[in-house]
Amino acid sequence: MARVVVNVMPKQEILDPQGQAVVRALGRIGVQGIADVRQGKRFELEVDETVTREDLEKVAATLLANTVIEEFDVVIEGASAVAGEGEA
Amino acid sequence: MARVVVNVMPKQEILDPQGQAVVRALGRIGVQGIADVRQGKRFELEVDETVTREDLEKVAATLLANTVIEEFDVVIEGASAVAGEGEA
């Protein structure tokens, strides 16, 4: 089994009201120096050795991210356990 | 400015209905071999050199995570730009 992380973030040109709400709340807890906050999603997947990067990209684009407004990044931790990755 | 990432995930003992919904949908798109999915949040912060790790932990515990049901992890990218980090 390998651990795969998929990070999903709002595209740069998309407003992020959740992140902006955090920025506005910073003063309330007395923290200065944080200029911007953006909120996205993090998915942790447990995958076996039959799963390819192509499969993972399909899952991310279809089920995890809304690619109209979000971009995603697939990070394989322990690459040798995923089909077609980490073979010299 | 340094980029800081805060990852927030549901604690292991907490049910994750969003992640389970993704698992159930995998068959619909014909992907097998993904045993588990957990959904959390990813925050990307732009911070200046006056911000300490202590500040970041406070922000994460107070504004970003609900520590009753979630755990968080503060990852500083470009550590030398954050006060008190990366100094030999």
GROMACS .gro file of C-alpha atoms in nm:
model
  176
    1MET     CA    1   0.000   0.000   0.000
    2ALA     CA    2   0.119   0.348  -0.080
    3ARG     CA    3   0.001   0.678   0.056
    4VAL     CA    4  -0.104   0.931  -0.207
    5VAL     CA    5  -0.189   1.292  -0.129
    6VAL     CA    6  -0.403   1.503  -0.360
    7ASN     CA    7  -0.397   1.876  -0.290
    8VAL     CA    8  -0.684   2.077  -0.433
    9MET     CA    9  -0.666   2.458  -0.426
   10PRO     CA   10  -0.884   2.732  -0.571
   11LYS     CA   11  -0.730   2.873  -0.888
   12GLN     CA   12  -0.540   3.198  -0.836
   13GLU     CA   13  -0.803   3.405  -1.015
   14ILE     CA   14  -1.086   3.263  -0.802
   15LEU     CA   15  -1.196   3.453  -0.492
   16ASP     CA   16  -1.151   3.257  -0.171
   17PRO     CA   17  -1.396   3.387   0.090
   18GLN     CA   18  -1.299   3.122   0.345
   19GLY     CA   19  -0.933   3.221   0.330
   20GLN     CA   20  -1.025   3.589   0.351
   21ALA     CA   21  -1.236   3.522   0.660
   22VAL     CA   22  -0.928   3.372   0.825
   23VAL     CA   23  -0.719   3.679   0.731
   24ARG     CA   24  -0.977   3.910   0.889
   25ALA     CA   25  -0.980   3.700   1.209
   26LEU     CA   26  -0.602   3.719   1.259
   27GLY     CA   27  -0.617   4.058   1.433
   28ARG     CA   28  -0.859   3.915   1.687
   29ILE     CA   29  -0.596   3.671   1.811
   30GLY     CA   30  -0.314   3.927   1.790
   31VAL     CA   31  -0.111   3.775   1.506
   32GLN     CA   32   0.043   4.011   1.253
   33GLY     CA   33   0.253   3.949   0.944
   34ILE     CA   34   0.029   3.702   0.763
   35ALA     CA   35  -0.058   3.869   0.434
   36ASP     CA   36  -0.274   3.606   0.268
   37VAL     CA   37  -0.448   3.278   0.340
   38ARG     CA   38  -0.601   3.046   0.084
   39GLN     CA   39  -0.810   2.745   0.177
   40GLY     CA   40  -0.820   2.426  -0.023
   41LYS     CA   41  -0.863   2.056   0.035
   42ARG     CA   42  -0.624   1.775   0.112
   43PHE     CA   43  -0.710   1.413   0.034
   44GLU     CA   44  -0.511   1.119   0.168
   45LEU     CA   45  -0.557   0.798  -0.030
   46GLU     CA   46  -0.442   0.446   0.051
   47VAL     CA   47  -0.371   0.277  -0.281
   48ASP     CA   48  -0.232  -0.062  -0.381
   49GLU     CA   49   0.031  -0.143  -0.642
   50THR     CA   50  -0.221  -0.183  -0.926
   51VAL     CA   51  -0.311   0.187  -0.922
   52THR     CA   52  -0.139   0.400  -1.185
   53ARG     CA   53  -0.071   0.772  -1.189
   54GLU     CA   54  -0.322   0.793  -1.474
   55ASP     CA   55  -0.587   0.640  -1.244
   56LEU     CA   56  -0.500   0.891  -0.974
   57GLU     CA   57  -0.521   1.187  -1.212
   58LYS     CA   58  -0.862   1.063  -1.327
   59VAL     CA   59  -0.987   1.028  -0.968
   60ALA     CA   60  -0.856   1.373  -0.881
   61ALA     CA   61  -1.006   1.543  -1.187
   62THR     CA   62  -1.340   1.361  -1.163
   63LEU     CA   63  -1.416   1.314  -0.796
   64LEU     CA   64  -1.186   1.535  -0.589
   65ALA     CA   65  -1.154   1.866  -0.772
   66ASN     CA   66  -1.386   2.089  -0.966
   67THR     CA   67  -1.143   2.176  -1.242
   68VAL     CA   68  -1.344   2.480  -1.349
   69ILE     CA   69  -1.245   2.662  -1.032
   70GLU     CA   70  -0.980   2.441  -0.869
   71GLU     CA   71  -0.640   2.303  -0.957
   72PHE     CA   72  -0.498   1.983  -0.813
   73ASP     CA   73  -0.163   1.821  -0.750
   74VAL     CA   74  -0.108   1.446  -0.704
   75VAL     CA   75   0.181   1.363  -0.466
   76ILE     CA   76   0.283   0.998  -0.437
   77GLU     CA   77   0.457   0.915  -0.110
   78GLY     CA   78   0.647   0.588  -0.146
   79ALA     CA   79   0.652   0.603  -0.525
   80SER     CA   80   0.782   0.251  -0.587
   81ALA     CA   81   0.453   0.106  -0.466
   82VAL     CA   82   0.254   0.273  -0.743
   83ALA     CA   83   0.244   0.108  -1.084
   84GLY     CA   84   0.482   0.263  -1.333
   85GLU     CA   85   0.652   0.497  -1.084
   86GLY     CA   86   0.990   0.475  -0.919
   87GLU     CA   87   1.135   0.214  -1.153
   88ALA     CA   88   1.488   0.307  -1.256
   89MET     CA   89   0.775   3.638   0.237
   90ALA     CA   90   0.761   3.267   0.305
   91ARG     CA   91   0.498   3.016   0.209
   92VAL     CA   92   0.356   2.814   0.495
   93VAL     CA   93   0.123   2.519   0.449
   94VAL     CA   94  -0.108   2.400   0.726
   95ASN     CA   95  -0.260   2.058   0.671
   96VAL     CA   96  -0.571   1.979   0.875
   97MET     CA   97  -0.706   1.621   0.879
   98PRO     CA   98  -0.982   1.450   1.074
   99LYS     CA   99  -0.837   1.248   1.363
  100GLN     CA  100  -0.803   0.877   1.289
  101GLU     CA  101  -1.087   0.783   1.524
  102ILE     CA  102  -1.327   1.032   1.362
  103LEU     CA  103  -1.560   0.912   1.088
  104ASP     CA  104  -1.504   1.087   0.755
  105PRO     CA  105  -1.827   1.072   0.550
  106GLN     CA  106  -1.683   1.291   0.271
  107GLY     CA  107  -1.390   1.054   0.221
  108GLN     CA  108  -1.622   0.752   0.231
  109ALA     CA  109  -1.844   0.909  -0.033
  110VAL     CA  110  -1.541   0.933  -0.261
  111VAL     CA  111  -1.455   0.566  -0.196
  112ARG     CA  112  -1.808   0.461  -0.294
  113ALA     CA  113  -1.790   0.667  -0.614
  114LEU     CA  114  -1.466   0.505  -0.735
  115GLY     CA  115  -1.647   0.206  -0.889
  116ARG     CA  116  -1.857   0.443  -1.098
  117ILE     CA  117  -1.548   0.569  -1.281
  118GLY     CA  118  -1.391   0.222  -1.305
  119VAL     CA  119  -1.094   0.270  -1.071
  120GLN     CA  120  -0.999  -0.017  -0.842
  121GLY     CA  121  -0.727  -0.053  -0.581
  122ILE     CA  122  -0.797   0.254  -0.370
  123ALA     CA  123  -0.877   0.120  -0.025
  124ASP     CA  124  -0.936   0.440   0.169
  125VAL     CA  125  -0.978   0.813   0.119
  126ARG     CA  126  -0.976   1.075   0.391
  127GLN     CA  127  -1.064   1.437   0.326
  128GLY     CA  128  -0.911   1.726   0.513
  129LYS     CA  129  -0.815   2.086   0.450
  130ARG     CA  130  -0.504   2.255   0.316
  131PHE     CA  131  -0.426   2.618   0.395
  132GLU     CA  132  -0.156   2.815   0.214
  133LEU     CA  133  -0.034   3.120   0.405
  134GLU     CA  134   0.192   3.403   0.289
  135VAL     CA  135   0.385   3.517   0.594
  136ASP     CA  136   0.661   3.770   0.651
  137GLU     CA  137   0.980   3.731   0.854
  138THR     CA  138   0.824   3.854   1.179
  139VAL     CA  139   0.597   3.551   1.208
  140THR     CA  140   0.721   3.278   1.442
  141ARG     CA  141   0.637   2.909   1.447
  142GLU     CA  142   0.457   2.977   1.775
  143ASP     CA  143   0.234   3.230   1.595
  144LEU     CA  144   0.163   2.975   1.323
  145GLU     CA  145   0.072   2.702   1.572
  146LYS     CA  146  -0.162   2.947   1.744
  147VAL     CA  147  -0.330   3.041   1.416
  148ALA     CA  148  -0.366   2.676   1.319
  149ALA     CA  149  -0.508   2.567   1.655
  150THR     CA  150  -0.740   2.866   1.689
  151LEU     CA  151  -0.861   2.953   1.339
  152LEU     CA  152  -0.782   2.668   1.103
  153ALA     CA  153  -0.847   2.344   1.288
  154ASN     CA  154  -1.107   2.222   1.533
  155THR     CA  155  -0.867   2.036   1.760
  156VAL     CA  156  -1.146   1.832   1.916
  157ILE     CA  157  -1.191   1.638   1.593
  158GLU     CA  158  -0.896   1.743   1.373
  159GLU     CA  159  -0.519   1.734   1.388
  160PHE     CA  160  -0.293   1.978   1.208
  161ASP     CA  161   0.059   1.998   1.075
  162VAL     CA  162   0.247   2.324   1.004
  163VAL     CA  163   0.493   2.296   0.713
  164ILE     CA  164   0.723   2.592   0.651
  165GLU     CA  165   0.851   2.616   0.293
  166GLY     CA  166   1.158   2.839   0.283
  167ALA     CA  167   1.227   2.809   0.656
  168SER     CA  168   1.494   3.077   0.675
  169ALA     CA  169   1.233   3.344   0.613
  170VAL     CA  170   1.039   3.257   0.930
  171ALA     CA  171   1.159   3.401   1.259
  172GLY     CA  172   1.362   3.156   1.466
  173GLU     CA  173   1.375   2.884   1.200
  174GLY     CA  174   1.659   2.778   0.977
  175GLU     CA  175   1.932   2.962   1.167
  176ALA     CA  176   2.238   2.742   1.206
   0.00000   0.00000   0.00000
